[in-house]
Structures are given as C-alpha cells and as structure tokens.
Amino acid sequence: MKITKTLSLLAVIGLLSITMYSCKTKKVIAKPTPAPVEKPAPVEEKPAPAPAPEPEKPAPAPEPDFNFKNIQFEFNSDVLKTASFPILDKAVAEIKKDPTAKFVLNGHSSAEGSPARNMSLSVDRANSVKSYLVNAGLNGANFTVKGYGESQPVSSNDTEAGRMLNRRVEIKAN
C-alpha cells in the first residue's frame, strides 16, 4: 500500500507539474478592452443669425417750401413790418436749401392812392424784400421783381384790416 500510495502521490505530482508547466507556457492573450467610444457632444442648434439689418437710408430731405406769403408793409411805404422778419428769415433758410432755385417776388398794394402810385409802391415793396434776402446772403440774380399794384387783393379794401392784408409781397418759386 505504501507503493500504491507513493505511486498515487507521484502521479498527482506529475499531473500537477504537467499542469503547472503547461500553464506557464500558455500565454494568456488578453482581449483588448475596447476604448470607450466618446459620443460627440450634442451640437447645440443655434438659431440662424438674424440677417443684419439694412442700414437705414436717410430719409429724403423734405422738399423746400418756397412759397411765402403775408410779408406785410406799413401804409403807403415800402418799409417792412417787424412782424414780417420771422417769415423772411424762414424764407432765407428754405431758399438756402437750393441756392440755384429761381423766384418771383410779387409786390401788392391796397386800393388807397392812385393806380400809378400803387403800381410803383408794389414794385418798391418787392425790391425791399429782395434787398432783405440779398443782405441775408442769397444771390440777387435768382429773384425777379414784379409789381401788381392793387389788381390782386387777397381781402376786401373796404376795411382797414383788409387793406393791411393787401399791402404785401409774396415769394413764389419760378
């Protein structure tokens, strides 16, 4: 029994040594672990940029208003009333917007006096306005003077208020 035991023991040792020898020679091939797959970060959808606003076009300059009325005068005179100065100053500002524009200065009078005197007075009044405009820096060659005397009243000559309105010069674009 001793021999069987010894033989069994030798058999077990042999088996163990064979197993150990074969394990040492076996190379364990490790399967590479797959690299973690990185998912691309979700692309944030940005709204399309709003189209750049078109630069605002400058508003076209308003057309100058070249028609001025109510330029008043003293009785039987070509002297401007002081109330007419703001109207004339506005006319100068408007006319300077287009220095090449041509104008007619229409002089008028009330019905007091002779037709010849009223015609002369209406021309003198138009020339008085022309002088004011030229002194303000405008080109005198752009103005034509006309006198109408008492022939084109804007109000009745029966009252003083009406006659005052008829003693006038009107600036009209030519």
Backbone as a chain_set.jsonl record, in Angstrom:
{"seq": "MKITKTLSLLAVIGLLSITMYSCKTKKVIAKPTPAPVEKPAPVEEKPAPAPAPEPEKPAPAPEPDFNFKNIQFEFNSDVLKTASFPILDKAVAEIKKDPTAKFVLNGHSSAEGSPARNMSLSVDRANSVKSYLVNAGLNGANFTVKGYGESQPVSSNDTEAGRMLNRRVEIKAN", "coords": {"N": [[0.812, -1.13, 0.0], [1.929, 1.05, 0.542], [3.364, 1.477, -1.63], [1.502, 1.891, -3.567], [0.419, 4.115, -2.607], [2.54, 5.777, -2.804], [2.93, 5.703, -5.477], [0.583, 6.819, -6.337], [0.848, 9.241, -5.264], [3.022, 10.165, -6.66], [1.923, 10.213, -9.145], [0.05, 12.21, -8.899], [1.684, 14.353, -8.376], [3.042, 14.461, -10.735], [1.049, 15.042, -12.474], [0.342, 17.498, -11.548], [2.653, 18.925, -12.011], [2.751, 18.812, -14.75], [0.483, 20.253, -15.388], [1.114, 22.689, -14.288], [3.353, 23.301, -15.751], [2.337, 23.484, -18.278], [0.635, 25.621, -17.951], [2.361, 27.659, -17.503], [3.524, 27.96, -19.911], [1.523, 28.641, -21.517], [0.299, 31.429, -22.93], [-1.552, 33.997, -21.928], [-3.801, 35.572, -23.783], [-4.836, 38.642, -23.667], [-7.86, 40.057, -24.264], [-8.141, 43.035, -25.883], [-9.578, 45.676, -24.2], [-12.214, 47.403, -25.455], [-11.687, 50.741, -26.41], [-13.265, 53.35, -24.723], [-16.023, 54.572, -26.37], [-16.339, 57.711, -27.433], [-19.012, 59.726, -27.439], [-19.93, 62.237, -29.625], [-20.338, 65.479, -28.356], [-23.606, 66.691, -27.994], [-24.635, 68.702, -30.612], [-25.37, 71.944, -30.209], [-28.124, 73.406, -31.467], [-28.01, 76.337, -32.91], [-29.989, 79.121, -33.393], [-30.389, 80.381, -36.654], [-28.449, 83.177, -37.408], [-29.991, 86.317, -37.187], [-30.726, 88.146, -40.099], [-28.499, 90.735, -40.871], [-29.539, 93.951, -40.039], [-30.579, 96.139, -42.572], [-28.744, 99.012, -43.343], [-30.171, 102.0, -42.312], [-31.687, 104.014, -44.663], [-31.081, 107.355, -45.224], [-33.697, 109.535, -44.541], [-35.368, 111.055, -47.215], [-34.672, 114.409, -47.847], [-37.038, 116.819, -46.949], [-38.982, 118.451, -49.404], [-38.141, 121.753, -50.134], [-40.132, 124.477, -49.037], [-41.057, 126.918, -50.98], [-42.87, 128.945, -51.162], [-43.942, 131.852, -49.882], [-45.995, 133.873, -47.971], [-47.828, 136.718, -46.748], [-46.029, 138.735, -46.107], [-45.742, 141.682, -44.804], [-46.378, 145.302, -45.03], [-45.894, 148.741, -44.039], [-48.362, 151.393, -44.119], [-48.648, 153.051, -47.218], [-45.936, 152.724, -47.843], [-42.678, 151.274, -48.394], [-41.495, 149.993, -46.353], [-40.725, 147.272, -44.404], [-42.869, 145.532, -42.127], [-42.122, 144.761, -38.752], [-43.132, 142.33, -37.943], [-42.896, 140.791, -40.162], [-40.302, 139.912, -40.366], [-39.609, 137.32, -39.142], [-40.872, 135.619, -40.993], [-39.499, 136.181, -43.338], [-36.944, 135.37, -42.531], [-37.334, 132.629, -42.288], [-37.866, 132.102, -44.947], [-35.37, 132.644, -46.069], [-33.848, 130.563, -44.938], [-35.072, 128.314, -46.126], [-34.696, 128.832, -48.859], [-31.954, 128.7, -49.03], [-31.531, 125.993, -49.07], [-31.675, 125.197, -51.66], [-29.765, 126.729, -53.564], [-29.792, 127.361, -56.262], [-32.304, 127.747, -57.138], [-34.923, 129.644, -58.653], [-36.843, 132.635, -58.183], [-39.882, 134.533, -57.92], [-40.729, 137.685, -56.867], [-43.576, 138.95, -55.837], [-45.1, 141.956, -55.674], [-47.627, 143.817, -53.936], [-50.388, 146.09, -53.359], [-52.656, 148.059, -51.357], [-55.909, 149.465, -52.137], [-55.821, 152.171, -51.774], [-54.905, 155.348, -52.855], [-53.489, 156.401, -56.059], [-53.729, 154.394, -59.077], [-51.24, 154.371, -60.461], [-49.425, 155.145, -58.47], [-49.803, 153.024, -56.671], [-48.906, 150.874, -58.216], [-46.18, 151.53, -58.51], [-45.475, 151.502, -55.81], [-45.922, 148.803, -55.167], [-43.893, 147.55, -56.657], [-41.672, 148.69, -55.41], [-41.963, 147.565, -52.871], [-41.55, 144.844, -53.409], [-38.877, 145.012, -54.212], [-37.788, 145.802, -51.792], [-38.057, 143.475, -50.266], [-36.39, 141.841, -51.777], [-33.923, 143.089, -51.294], [-33.65, 142.534, -48.561], [-33.383, 139.738, -48.636], [-31.039, 139.43, -50.179], [-29.213, 140.732, -48.518], [-29.178, 138.861, -46.536], [-27.567, 136.952, -47.57], [-28.279, 135.663, -49.923], [-28.345, 135.005, -53.484], [-28.889, 137.68, -55.543], [-29.472, 137.517, -58.251], [-31.169, 135.426, -58.546], [-33.718, 136.269, -58.167], [-36.699, 137.671, -59.356], [-38.448, 140.637, -59.788], [-41.776, 141.702, -59.493], [-44.518, 143.873, -59.904], [-47.852, 144.306, -58.905], [-49.589, 146.181, -58.119], [-52.763, 147.296, -57.04], [-54.257, 145.3, -58.121], [-54.615, 142.555, -57.451], [-56.066, 141.767, -54.92], [-56.106, 140.161, -51.684], [-57.947, 140.375, -49.812], [-60.825, 142.299, -48.835], [-60.85, 145.726, -49.769], [-62.375, 147.417, -48.356], [-62.207, 147.609, -45.626], [-59.96, 148.533, -42.951], [-58.488, 146.41, -41.901], [-58.595, 144.577, -44.024], [-57.281, 146.059, -46.021], [-54.738, 146.191, -44.9], [-53.905, 143.538, -45.155], [-53.645, 143.404, -47.883], [-51.409, 144.903, -48.49], [-48.679, 143.73, -49.331], [-46.015, 141.302, -50.028], [-45.404, 138.476, -51.933], [-43.545, 135.502, -52.093], [-42.69, 133.433, -54.633], [-41.904, 130.305, -56.089], [-40.138, 130.06, -59.115]], "CA": [[0.0, 0.0, 0.0], [2.86, 2.124, 0.55], [3.784, 1.686, -3.001], [0.37, 2.487, -4.255], [0.291, 5.466, -2.116], [3.65, 6.51, -3.359], [2.662, 5.84, -6.897], [-0.53, 7.78, -6.479], [1.38, 10.562, -4.948], [3.855, 10.56, -7.777], [1.023, 10.516, -10.258], [-0.569, 13.523, -8.629], [2.743, 15.348, -8.524], [3.312, 14.544, -12.174], [-0.05, 15.78, -13.105], [0.427, 18.897, -11.13], [3.767, 19.568, -12.684], [2.375, 18.99, -16.159], [-0.5, 21.334, -15.425], [1.794, 23.948, -14.0], [4.232, 23.587, -16.87], [1.537, 23.924, -19.414], [0.064, 26.943, -17.637], [3.402, 28.665, -17.63], [3.828, 28.201, -21.291], [0.385, 29.254, -22.187], [0.251, 32.882, -22.766], [-2.937, 34.447, -21.942], [-3.969, 36.734, -24.652], [-5.93, 39.471, -23.124], [-8.592, 40.777, -25.297], [-8.084, 44.452, -25.526], [-10.892, 46.242, -23.915], [-12.424, 48.483, -26.423], [-11.602, 52.103, -25.855], [-14.623, 53.887, -24.613], [-16.404, 55.361, -27.531], [-16.835, 59.004, -26.996], [-20.069, 60.249, -28.289], [-19.725, 63.681, -29.744], [-21.284, 66.265, -27.575], [-24.704, 67.101, -28.874], [-24.434, 70.023, -31.199], [-26.489, 72.826, -29.89], [-28.592, 74.073, -32.678], [-28.162, 77.765, -32.699], [-30.845, 79.668, -34.442], [-29.642, 81.108, -37.682], [-28.398, 84.587, -37.014], [-30.935, 87.176, -37.909], [-29.979, 88.913, -41.101], [-28.1, 92.055, -40.392], [-30.493, 94.95, -40.53], [-30.033, 97.011, -43.608], [-28.556, 100.351, -42.794], [-31.3, 102.853, -42.651], [-31.405, 105.032, -45.655], [-31.539, 108.622, -44.675], [-34.975, 109.986, -45.1], [-35.127, 112.126, -48.172], [-34.925, 115.741, -47.293], [-38.318, 117.321, -47.425], [-38.888, 119.487, -50.432], [-38.248, 123.088, -49.547], [-41.362, 125.212, -49.321], [-40.582, 128.202, -51.474], [-43.953, 129.916, -51.303], [-44.122, 132.595, -48.64], [-46.991, 134.94, -48.083], [-48.042, 137.503, -45.536], [-44.933, 139.664, -45.835], [-46.551, 142.896, -44.696], [-45.722, 146.612, -45.084], [-46.583, 149.892, -43.453], [-49.225, 152.131, -45.04], [-48.016, 153.936, -48.186], [-44.494, 152.617, -47.609], [-42.025, 150.006, -48.737], [-40.807, 149.562, -45.136], [-41.26, 146.016, -43.88], [-43.314, 145.473, -40.735], [-41.232, 143.872, -37.993], [-43.76, 141.009, -37.876], [-42.521, 140.054, -41.379], [-38.926, 139.423, -40.297], [-39.52, 135.857, -38.974], [-41.281, 134.976, -42.248], [-38.37, 136.33, -44.263], [-35.835, 134.527, -42.053], [-37.677, 131.262, -42.679], [-37.689, 132.044, -46.403], [-33.925, 132.561, -46.319], [-33.409, 129.201, -44.594], [-35.594, 127.393, -47.142], [-34.071, 129.12, -50.158], [-30.555, 128.242, -48.964], [-31.506, 124.55, -49.333], [-31.457, 125.049, -53.105], [-29.307, 128.058, -53.963], [-29.947, 127.613, -57.698], [-33.726, 127.959, -57.445], [-35.295, 130.998, -59.081], [-38.05, 133.09, -57.505], [-40.546, 135.779, -58.314], [-41.21, 138.456, -55.729], [-44.775, 139.634, -56.303], [-45.486, 143.047, -54.79], [-49.034, 144.203, -53.998], [-50.755, 147.234, -52.533], [-54.094, 148.225, -51.125], [-56.538, 150.315, -53.16], [-55.689, 153.596, -51.443], [-53.972, 156.032, -53.737], [-53.724, 156.252, -57.498], [-53.196, 153.134, -59.626], [-49.822, 154.517, -60.798], [-48.682, 155.125, -57.197], [-49.883, 151.671, -56.12], [-48.03, 150.016, -59.018], [-44.816, 151.866, -58.118], [-45.3, 151.054, -54.43], [-45.834, 147.342, -55.149], [-42.547, 147.205, -57.138], [-40.732, 149.07, -54.339], [-42.094, 146.575, -51.794], [-40.869, 143.619, -53.87], [-37.436, 145.307, -54.154], [-37.423, 145.826, -50.377], [-37.893, 142.068, -49.877], [-35.185, 141.357, -52.46], [-32.772, 143.619, -50.541], [-33.552, 141.763, -47.313], [-32.887, 138.403, -48.966], [-29.645, 139.56, -50.616], [-28.434, 141.044, -47.308], [-29.089, 137.621, -45.753], [-26.592, 136.077, -48.213], [-28.792, 134.98, -51.114], [-27.936, 135.571, -54.761], [-29.92, 138.566, -56.087], [-29.797, 137.137, -59.629], [-32.203, 134.391, -58.506], [-35.007, 136.884, -57.857], [-37.332, 138.572, -60.316], [-39.396, 141.51, -59.094], [-42.977, 142.076, -60.248], [-45.489, 144.659, -59.151], [-49.227, 144.139, -59.352], [-50.425, 147.281, -57.621], [-53.948, 146.897, -56.279], [-55.038, 144.436, -59.005], [-54.826, 141.195, -56.934], [-56.245, 141.805, -53.462], [-56.443, 138.911, -51.003], [-59.026, 140.716, -48.897], [-61.581, 143.477, -49.252], [-60.235, 147.024, -49.48], [-63.38, 148.231, -47.683], [-61.866, 147.761, -44.205], [-58.528, 148.723, -42.703], [-57.899, 145.076, -41.742], [-58.446, 144.03, -45.369], [-56.243, 146.823, -46.729], [-53.434, 145.792, -44.332], [-53.532, 142.244, -45.75], [-53.32, 143.609, -49.302], [-50.08, 145.533, -48.568], [-47.875, 142.528, -49.116], [-45.18, 140.692, -51.063], [-45.418, 137.008, -51.909], [-42.39, 134.862, -52.735], [-43.133, 132.215, -55.327], [-40.865, 129.621, -56.875], [-40.319, 130.352, -60.537]], "C": [[0.87, 1.21, 0.0], [3.273, 2.422, -0.862], [2.632, 2.33, -3.758], [0.196, 3.919, -3.825], [1.382, 6.304, -2.746], [3.415, 6.719, -4.84], [1.546, 6.841, -7.129], [-0.016, 9.175, -6.232], [2.249, 11.054, -6.077], [2.994, 10.919, -8.975], [0.416, 11.886, -10.076], [0.482, 14.606, -8.828], [3.046, 15.52, -10.004], [2.232, 15.343, -12.89], [0.032, 17.262, -12.753], [1.566, 19.601, -11.865], [3.466, 19.783, -14.159], [1.411, 20.167, -16.271], [0.195, 22.661, -15.206], [2.683, 24.342, -15.161], [3.42, 24.107, -18.038], [0.915, 25.284, -19.149], [1.108, 28.017, -17.811], [3.679, 28.985, -19.077], [2.658, 28.821, -22.057], [0.425, 30.736, -21.92], [-1.201, 33.289, -22.878], [-3.011, 35.696, -22.807], [-5.159, 37.502, -24.126], [-6.6, 40.174, -24.285], [-8.538, 42.255, -24.925], [-9.502, 44.951, -25.251], [-11.094, 47.392, -24.876], [-12.354, 49.84, -25.726], [-13.012, 52.653, -25.762], [-14.903, 54.796, -25.809], [-16.985, 56.67, -27.015], [-17.893, 59.459, -27.977], [-19.826, 61.739, -28.413], [-20.793, 64.417, -28.945], [-22.415, 66.704, -28.493], [-24.475, 68.533, -29.346], [-25.657, 70.865, -30.865], [-26.897, 73.531, -31.173], [-28.833, 75.522, -32.337], [-29.083, 78.284, -33.786], [-29.991, 80.449, -35.422], [-29.618, 82.573, -37.286], [-29.367, 85.395, -37.864], [-30.142, 87.959, -38.942], [-29.68, 90.305, -40.559], [-29.091, 93.082, -40.921], [-29.821, 95.84, -41.564], [-29.843, 98.393, -43.006], [-29.703, 101.233, -43.262], [-30.869, 103.896, -43.659], [-31.889, 106.354, -45.07], [-32.837, 109.033, -45.356], [-34.691, 111.097, -46.103], [-35.483, 113.466, -47.546], [-36.264, 116.235, -47.822], [-38.094, 118.423, -48.458], [-38.993, 120.856, -49.765], [-39.576, 123.733, -49.953], [-40.944, 126.627, -49.704], [-41.686, 129.245, -51.601], [-44.225, 130.564, -49.951], [-45.066, 133.76, -48.892], [-46.978, 135.734, -46.799], [-46.821, 138.316, -45.13], [-45.561, 141.053, -45.944], [-45.709, 144.184, -44.641], [-46.572, 147.664, -44.4], [-47.407, 150.588, -44.537], [-48.385, 153.073, -45.903], [-46.486, 153.915, -48.084], [-43.971, 151.266, -48.103], [-41.2, 149.488, -47.555], [-41.511, 148.316, -44.594], [-41.754, 146.185, -42.448], [-42.397, 144.49, -40.014], [-41.823, 142.464, -37.864], [-43.389, 140.163, -39.099], [-41.119, 139.469, -41.31], [-38.835, 137.908, -40.061], [-39.914, 135.097, -40.253], [-40.132, 135.033, -43.243], [-37.175, 135.469, -43.84], [-36.091, 133.063, -42.396], [-37.495, 131.097, -44.187], [-36.213, 131.906, -46.755], [-33.433, 131.146, -46.058], [-33.861, 128.194, -45.654], [-34.895, 127.593, -48.484], [-32.624, 128.653, -50.178], [-30.442, 126.742, -49.201], [-31.279, 124.257, -50.813], [-31.052, 126.41, -53.654], [-29.455, 128.359, -55.448], [-31.393, 127.895, -58.084], [-33.984, 129.431, -57.769], [-36.648, 131.36, -58.467], [-38.59, 134.368, -58.123], [-41.044, 136.426, -57.033], [-42.357, 139.318, -56.234], [-45.198, 140.68, -55.277], [-46.934, 143.451, -55.02], [-49.264, 145.428, -53.106], [-52.259, 147.216, -52.282], [-54.618, 149.213, -52.168], [-56.44, 151.799, -52.849], [-54.647, 154.22, -52.358], [-54.283, 155.757, -55.194], [-53.178, 154.912, -57.979], [-51.707, 153.234, -59.951], [-48.967, 154.451, -59.525], [-48.681, 153.718, -56.625], [-48.992, 150.698, -56.901], [-46.571, 150.256, -58.615], [-44.511, 151.34, -56.71], [-45.157, 149.52, -54.37], [-44.462, 146.866, -55.656], [-41.513, 147.536, -56.063], [-40.773, 148.062, -53.189], [-41.379, 145.267, -52.185], [-39.356, 143.821, -53.827], [-36.945, 145.355, -52.712], [-37.196, 144.396, -49.864], [-36.636, 141.495, -50.523], [-33.942, 141.826, -51.72], [-32.559, 142.842, -49.247], [-32.919, 140.395, -47.594], [-31.415, 138.431, -49.389], [-28.754, 139.874, -49.412], [-28.275, 139.821, -46.408], [-28.169, 136.599, -46.426], [-27.091, 135.337, -49.44], [-28.381, 135.726, -52.371], [-29.09, 136.387, -55.355], [-30.341, 138.198, -57.499], [-30.895, 136.069, -59.677], [-33.607, 134.955, -58.276], [-35.454, 137.829, -58.957], [-38.389, 139.352, -59.557], [-40.551, 141.843, -60.026], [-43.889, 142.878, -59.34], [-46.879, 144.501, -59.752], [-50.141, 145.261, -58.866], [-51.565, 146.738, -56.78], [-54.781, 145.855, -57.025], [-55.329, 143.028, -58.465], [-54.994, 141.203, -55.414], [-56.547, 140.406, -52.909], [-57.591, 139.113, -50.022], [-59.706, 141.98, -49.414], [-60.822, 144.75, -48.879], [-61.21, 147.953, -48.769], [-63.076, 148.442, -46.208], [-60.36, 147.943, -44.056], [-57.832, 147.367, -42.552], [-57.657, 144.432, -43.109], [-57.347, 144.732, -46.138], [-54.849, 146.442, -46.213], [-52.964, 144.47, -44.957], [-53.124, 142.385, -47.212], [-51.969, 144.29, -49.51], [-49.039, 144.447, -48.299], [-46.932, 142.243, -50.278], [-45.281, 139.194, -50.857], [-44.192, 136.493, -52.66], [-42.896, 133.568, -53.346], [-41.957, 131.626, -56.102], [-41.169, 129.831, -58.346], [-40.253, 129.092, -61.355]], "O": [[0.511, 2.269, -0.516], [3.505, 3.581, -1.207], [2.852, 3.261, -4.533], [-0.137, 4.8, -4.617], [1.138, 7.433, -3.172], [3.675, 7.795, -5.379], [1.612, 7.633, -8.069], [-0.392, 10.141, -6.895], [2.217, 12.236, -6.418], [3.318, 11.837, -9.729], [0.291, 12.641, -11.04], [0.19, 15.662, -9.39], [3.282, 16.639, -10.46], [2.484, 16.175, -13.762], [-0.188, 18.138, -13.589], [1.427, 20.749, -12.286], [3.862, 20.788, -14.749], [1.538, 20.988, -17.18], [-0.112, 23.647, -15.876], [2.78, 25.513, -15.528], [3.804, 25.073, -18.698], [0.693, 26.036, -20.098], [0.803, 29.141, -18.21], [4.021, 30.113, -19.433], [2.829, 29.439, -23.108], [0.572, 31.189, -20.785], [-1.924, 32.945, -23.812], [-2.358, 36.71, -22.56], [-6.305, 37.051, -24.149], [-5.966, 40.788, -25.143], [-8.851, 42.65, -23.802], [-10.454, 44.67, -25.979], [-10.219, 48.238, -25.06], [-12.879, 50.044, -24.631], [-13.841, 52.429, -26.644], [-14.103, 55.657, -26.177], [-17.969, 56.708, -26.277], [-17.665, 59.554, -29.183], [-19.55, 62.42, -27.425], [-21.958, 64.025, -28.88], [-22.18, 67.051, -29.65], [-24.166, 69.431, -28.564], [-26.795, 70.532, -31.196], [-26.087, 74.164, -31.851], [-29.738, 75.872, -31.579], [-28.956, 77.918, -34.954], [-29.006, 81.089, -35.054], [-30.633, 83.139, -36.88], [-29.527, 85.18, -39.066], [-29.016, 88.383, -38.681], [-30.498, 90.939, -39.891], [-29.436, 93.079, -42.102], [-28.66, 96.229, -41.432], [-30.686, 98.876, -42.25], [-30.128, 101.209, -44.417], [-29.839, 104.555, -43.52], [-32.975, 106.438, -44.496], [-33.021, 108.89, -46.565], [-33.864, 111.974, -45.853], [-36.468, 113.605, -46.821], [-36.574, 116.081, -49.003], [-37.146, 119.206, -48.378], [-39.86, 121.07, -48.918], [-40.062, 123.548, -51.069], [-40.534, 127.422, -48.858], [-41.435, 130.337, -52.111], [-44.675, 129.914, -49.008], [-44.951, 134.505, -49.865], [-46.209, 135.45, -45.88], [-46.601, 138.559, -43.944], [-45.868, 141.528, -47.037], [-44.534, 144.177, -44.274], [-47.778, 147.508, -44.211], [-47.171, 150.39, -45.729], [-47.526, 153.797, -45.398], [-45.829, 154.947, -48.22], [-44.702, 150.28, -48.211], [-40.316, 148.649, -47.729], [-42.719, 148.312, -44.36], [-41.138, 146.892, -41.651], [-41.95, 143.504, -40.6], [-41.075, 141.502, -37.691], [-43.552, 138.943, -39.074], [-40.776, 138.608, -42.121], [-38.038, 137.255, -40.734], [-39.343, 134.048, -40.552], [-39.831, 134.044, -43.911], [-36.479, 134.907, -44.685], [-35.163, 132.338, -42.755], [-37.021, 130.058, -44.645], [-35.853, 131.132, -47.642], [-32.684, 130.589, -46.861], [-33.091, 127.311, -46.032], [-34.545, 126.625, -49.16], [-32.117, 128.253, -51.225], [-29.353, 126.257, -49.506], [-30.755, 123.203, -51.174], [-31.894, 127.159, -54.151], [-29.264, 129.503, -55.859], [-31.675, 128.245, -59.23], [-33.342, 130.329, -57.226], [-37.494, 130.491, -58.258], [-37.875, 135.154, -58.744], [-41.703, 135.783, -56.216], [-42.148, 140.288, -56.962], [-45.601, 140.348, -54.162], [-47.419, 143.433, -56.152], [-48.458, 145.752, -52.234], [-53.013, 146.468, -52.903], [-53.853, 149.73, -52.983], [-56.948, 152.613, -53.621], [-53.595, 153.624, -52.589], [-55.195, 155.0, -55.529], [-52.27, 154.354, -57.363], [-50.974, 152.268, -59.738], [-47.927, 153.793, -59.498], [-47.647, 153.259, -56.138], [-48.392, 149.8, -56.311], [-45.817, 149.307, -58.404], [-43.432, 150.804, -56.455], [-44.348, 149.007, -53.596], [-43.925, 145.885, -55.141], [-40.586, 146.759, -55.829], [-39.739, 147.742, -52.601], [-40.685, 144.667, -51.364], [-38.624, 142.906, -53.449], [-35.803, 144.988, -52.438], [-36.252, 144.145, -49.115], [-35.897, 140.745, -49.885], [-33.005, 141.05, -51.534], [-31.426, 142.529, -48.881], [-32.026, 139.957, -46.87], [-30.638, 137.558, -49.002], [-27.653, 139.334, -49.302], [-27.342, 139.754, -45.608], [-28.004, 135.493, -45.911], [-26.393, 134.463, -49.953], [-28.103, 136.925, -52.334], [-30.154, 135.836, -55.638], [-31.453, 138.528, -57.913], [-31.485, 135.834, -60.731], [-34.575, 134.198, -58.198], [-34.689, 138.672, -59.427], [-39.141, 138.781, -58.768], [-40.351, 142.213, -61.182], [-44.012, 142.589, -58.15], [-47.049, 144.558, -60.97], [-51.333, 145.276, -59.174], [-51.384, 145.861, -55.936], [-55.9, 145.554, -56.609], [-56.224, 142.363, -58.986], [-54.134, 140.689, -54.699], [-57.164, 139.579, -53.582], [-58.135, 138.154, -49.473], [-59.206, 142.64, -50.325], [-60.226, 144.836, -47.805], [-60.924, 149.137, -48.593], [-63.624, 149.357, -45.593], [-59.587, 147.552, -44.931], [-56.709, 147.194, -43.025], [-56.619, 143.806, -43.321], [-56.564, 144.085, -46.833], [-53.894, 146.377, -46.987], [-51.781, 144.301, -45.25], [-52.347, 141.579, -47.723], [-51.435, 144.251, -50.618], [-48.581, 144.277, -47.169], [-47.027, 142.843, -51.348], [-45.246, 138.71, -49.725], [-43.851, 136.995, -53.732], [-43.46, 132.718, -52.658], [-41.141, 132.341, -56.682], [-42.325, 129.784, -58.766], [-40.385, 129.143, -62.578]]}, "num_chains": 1, "name": "protein.A"}
